[in-house]
mmCIF file with all atom_site columns, C-alpha atoms in Angstrom:
data_model
loop_
_atom_site.group_PDB
_atom_site.id
_atom_site.type_symbol
_atom_site.label_atom_id
_atom_site.label_alt_id
_atom_site.label_comp_id
_atom_site.label_asym_id
_atom_site.label_entity_id
_atom_site.label_seq_id
_atom_site.pdbx_PDB_ins_code
_atom_site.Cartn_x
_atom_site.Cartn_y
_atom_site.Cartn_z
_atom_site.occupancy
_atom_site.B_iso_or_equiv
_atom_site.pdbx_formal_charge
_atom_site.auth_seq_id
_atom_site.auth_comp_id
_atom_site.auth_asym_id
_atom_site.auth_atom_id
_atom_site.pdbx_PDB_model_num
ATOM 1  C CA . UNK A 1 1  ? -235.236 -151.867 149.107 1.00 0.00 ? 1  UNK A CA 1
ATOM 2  C CA . UNK A 1 2  ? -234.649 -151.157 152.800 1.00 0.00 ? 2  UNK A CA 1
ATOM 3  C CA . UNK A 1 3  ? -234.958 -147.348 152.872 1.00 0.00 ? 3  UNK A CA 1
ATOM 4  C CA . UNK A 1 4  ? -238.087 -147.436 155.043 1.00 0.00 ? 4  UNK A CA 1
ATOM 5  C CA . UNK A 1 5  ? -236.623 -149.813 157.628 1.00 0.00 ? 5  UNK A CA 1
ATOM 6  C CA . UNK A 1 6  ? -234.922 -148.734 160.826 1.00 0.00 ? 6  UNK A CA 1
ATOM 7  C CA . UNK A 1 7  ? -231.145 -149.165 160.834 1.00 0.00 ? 7  UNK A CA 1
ATOM 8  C CA . UNK A 1 8  ? -231.146 -152.326 162.997 1.00 0.00 ? 8  UNK A CA 1
ATOM 9  C CA . UNK A 1 9  ? -233.707 -154.113 160.821 1.00 0.00 ? 9  UNK A CA 1
ATOM 10 C CA . UNK A 1 10 ? -231.950 -152.964 157.667 1.00 0.00 ? 10 UNK A CA 1
ATOM 11 C CA . UNK A 1 11 ? -228.661 -154.436 158.918 1.00 0.00 ? 11 UNK A CA 1
ATOM 12 C CA . UNK A 1 12 ? -230.433 -157.725 159.684 1.00 0.00 ? 12 UNK A CA 1
ATOM 13 C CA . UNK A 1 13 ? -231.871 -157.831 156.156 1.00 0.00 ? 13 UNK A CA 1
ATOM 14 C CA . UNK A 1 14 ? -228.429 -157.341 154.632 1.00 0.00 ? 14 UNK A CA 1
ATOM 15 C CA . UNK A 1 15 ? -226.919 -159.939 156.992 1.00 0.00 ? 15 UNK A CA 1
ATOM 16 C CA . UNK A 1 16 ? -229.545 -162.447 155.859 1.00 0.00 ? 16 UNK A CA 1
ATOM 17 C CA . UNK A 1 17 ? -229.071 -161.538 152.212 1.00 0.00 ? 17 UNK A CA 1
ATOM 18 C CA . UNK A 1 18 ? -225.302 -161.983 152.282 1.00 0.00 ? 18 UNK A CA 1
ATOM 19 C CA . UNK A 1 19 ? -225.620 -165.202 154.321 1.00 0.00 ? 19 UNK A CA 1
ATOM 20 C CA . UNK A 1 20 ? -228.148 -166.655 151.858 1.00 0.00 ? 20 UNK A CA 1
ATOM 21 C CA . UNK A 1 21 ? -226.089 -165.805 148.774 1.00 0.00 ? 21 UNK A CA 1
ATOM 22 C CA . UNK A 1 22 ? -222.414 -165.951 149.792 1.00 0.00 ? 22 UNK A CA 1
ATOM 23 C CA . UNK A 1 23 ? -221.078 -166.579 146.270 1.00 0.00 ? 23 UNK A CA 1
ATOM 24 C CA . UNK A 1 24 ? -223.423 -164.225 144.430 1.00 0.00 ? 24 UNK A CA 1
ATOM 25 C CA . UNK A 1 25 ? -223.019 -160.744 143.054 1.00 0.00 ? 25 UNK A CA 1
ATOM 26 C CA . UNK A 1 26 ? -225.409 -158.565 145.019 1.00 0.00 ? 26 UNK A CA 1
ATOM 27 C CA . UNK A 1 27 ? -226.338 -155.210 143.535 1.00 0.00 ? 27 UNK A CA 1
ATOM 28 C CA . UNK A 1 28 ? -228.090 -152.806 145.843 1.00 0.00 ? 28 UNK A CA 1
ATOM 29 C CA . UNK A 1 29 ? -229.048 -149.169 145.922 1.00 0.00 ? 29 UNK A CA 1
ATOM 30 C CA . UNK A 1 30 ? -228.305 -147.873 149.414 1.00 0.00 ? 30 UNK A CA 1
ATOM 31 C CA . UNK A 1 31 ? -229.321 -144.694 151.191 1.00 0.00 ? 31 UNK A CA 1
ATOM 32 C CA . UNK A 1 32 ? -227.364 -145.148 154.410 1.00 0.00 ? 32 UNK A CA 1
ATOM 33 C CA . UNK A 1 33 ? -223.654 -144.775 153.840 1.00 0.00 ? 33 UNK A CA 1
ATOM 34 C CA . UNK A 1 34 ? -222.753 -147.126 156.702 1.00 0.00 ? 34 UNK A CA 1
ATOM 35 C CA . UNK A 1 35 ? -223.928 -150.006 154.494 1.00 0.00 ? 35 UNK A CA 1
ATOM 36 C CA . UNK A 1 36 ? -221.131 -149.368 152.009 1.00 0.00 ? 36 UNK A CA 1
ATOM 37 C CA . UNK A 1 37 ? -218.645 -151.238 154.197 1.00 0.00 ? 37 UNK A CA 1
ATOM 38 C CA . UNK A 1 38 ? -220.475 -154.452 153.255 1.00 0.00 ? 38 UNK A CA 1
ATOM 39 C CA . UNK A 1 39 ? -219.682 -154.172 149.546 1.00 0.00 ? 39 UNK A CA 1
ATOM 40 C CA . UNK A 1 40 ? -216.506 -154.983 147.616 1.00 0.00 ? 40 UNK A CA 1
ATOM 41 C CA . UNK A 1 41 ? -217.136 -152.360 144.952 1.00 0.00 ? 41 UNK A CA 1
ATOM 42 C CA . UNK A 1 42 ? -219.173 -149.166 144.892 1.00 0.00 ? 42 UNK A CA 1
ATOM 43 C CA . UNK A 1 43 ? -220.490 -147.482 141.771 1.00 0.00 ? 43 UNK A CA 1
ATOM 44 C CA . UNK A 1 44 ? -221.535 -143.853 142.189 1.00 0.00 ? 44 UNK A CA 1
ATOM 45 C CA . UNK A 1 45 ? -223.983 -142.695 139.549 1.00 0.00 ? 45 UNK A CA 1
ATOM 46 C CA . UNK A 1 46 ? -225.469 -139.317 138.733 1.00 0.00 ? 46 UNK A CA 1
ATOM 47 C CA . UNK A 1 47 ? -228.148 -138.818 136.075 1.00 0.00 ? 47 UNK A CA 1
ATOM 48 C CA . UNK A 1 48 ? -227.651 -142.358 134.802 1.00 0.00 ? 48 UNK A CA 1
ATOM 49 C CA . UNK A 1 49 ? -223.904 -141.950 134.336 1.00 0.00 ? 49 UNK A CA 1
ATOM 50 C CA . UNK A 1 50 ? -221.098 -143.578 136.341 1.00 0.00 ? 50 UNK A CA 1
ATOM 51 C CA . UNK A 1 51 ? -219.089 -140.790 137.993 1.00 0.00 ? 51 UNK A CA 1
ATOM 52 C CA . UNK A 1 52 ? -216.929 -142.908 140.304 1.00 0.00 ? 52 UNK A CA 1
ATOM 53 C CA . UNK A 1 53 ? -216.202 -146.578 140.890 1.00 0.00 ? 53 UNK A CA 1
ATOM 54 C CA . UNK A 1 54 ? -214.013 -148.469 143.343 1.00 0.00 ? 54 UNK A CA 1
ATOM 55 C CA . UNK A 1 55 ? -213.664 -149.677 146.888 1.00 0.00 ? 55 UNK A CA 1
ATOM 56 C CA . UNK A 1 56 ? -214.908 -147.567 149.762 1.00 0.00 ? 56 UNK A CA 1
ATOM 57 C CA . UNK A 1 57 ? -211.340 -146.643 150.725 1.00 0.00 ? 57 UNK A CA 1
ATOM 58 C CA . UNK A 1 58 ? -210.431 -145.700 147.163 1.00 0.00 ? 58 UNK A CA 1
ATOM 59 C CA . UNK A 1 59 ? -213.495 -143.525 146.700 1.00 0.00 ? 59 UNK A CA 1
ATOM 60 C CA . UNK A 1 60 ? -212.995 -141.830 150.060 1.00 0.00 ? 60 UNK A CA 1
ATOM 61 C CA . UNK A 1 61 ? -209.430 -141.023 149.071 1.00 0.00 ? 61 UNK A CA 1
ATOM 62 C CA . UNK A 1 62 ? -209.716 -140.251 145.347 1.00 0.00 ? 62 UNK A CA 1
ATOM 63 C CA . UNK A 1 63 ? -213.239 -139.228 144.350 1.00 0.00 ? 63 UNK A CA 1
ATOM 64 C CA . UNK A 1 64 ? -214.310 -135.619 144.946 1.00 0.00 ? 64 UNK A CA 1
ATOM 65 C CA . UNK A 1 65 ? -217.890 -136.554 144.021 1.00 0.00 ? 65 UNK A CA 1
ATOM 66 C CA . UNK A 1 66 ? -217.948 -139.330 146.615 1.00 0.00 ? 66 UNK A CA 1
ATOM 67 C CA . UNK A 1 67 ? -216.328 -137.100 149.238 1.00 0.00 ? 67 UNK A CA 1
ATOM 68 C CA . UNK A 1 68 ? -219.052 -134.493 148.655 1.00 0.00 ? 68 UNK A CA 1
ATOM 69 C CA . UNK A 1 69 ? -221.752 -137.141 148.956 1.00 0.00 ? 69 UNK A CA 1
ATOM 70 C CA . UNK A 1 70 ? -220.325 -138.403 152.257 1.00 0.00 ? 70 UNK A CA 1
ATOM 71 C CA . UNK A 1 71 ? -220.030 -134.861 153.626 1.00 0.00 ? 71 UNK A CA 1
ATOM 72 C CA . UNK A 1 72 ? -223.650 -134.119 152.724 1.00 0.00 ? 72 UNK A CA 1
ATOM 73 C CA . UNK A 1 73 ? -224.773 -137.402 154.292 1.00 0.00 ? 73 UNK A CA 1
ATOM 74 C CA . UNK A 1 74 ? -222.830 -136.706 157.482 1.00 0.00 ? 74 UNK A CA 1
ATOM 75 C CA . UNK A 1 75 ? -224.430 -133.263 157.781 1.00 0.00 ? 75 UNK A CA 1
ATOM 76 C CA . UNK A 1 76 ? -227.900 -134.708 157.214 1.00 0.00 ? 76 UNK A CA 1
ATOM 77 C CA . UNK A 1 77 ? -227.583 -137.340 159.945 1.00 0.00 ? 77 UNK A CA 1
ATOM 78 C CA . UNK A 1 78 ? -226.136 -134.967 162.559 1.00 0.00 ? 78 UNK A CA 1
#
């Protein structure tokens, strides 16, 4: 929902969202990997199938699919 916003405005939107709903389960599709630090659990999907699920630290450490996604993202933003 925030893909067309600049990074500062996008962060403000997520701040407001989490402040407004502190006890809620928030599901979001993100395009900027820096937003993943805001979430307790990440679900990586490909072609409608779950390929990895866990915390950011767990996925960074244990999921080859997630590691590839992060590497591609890092190259794209350089």
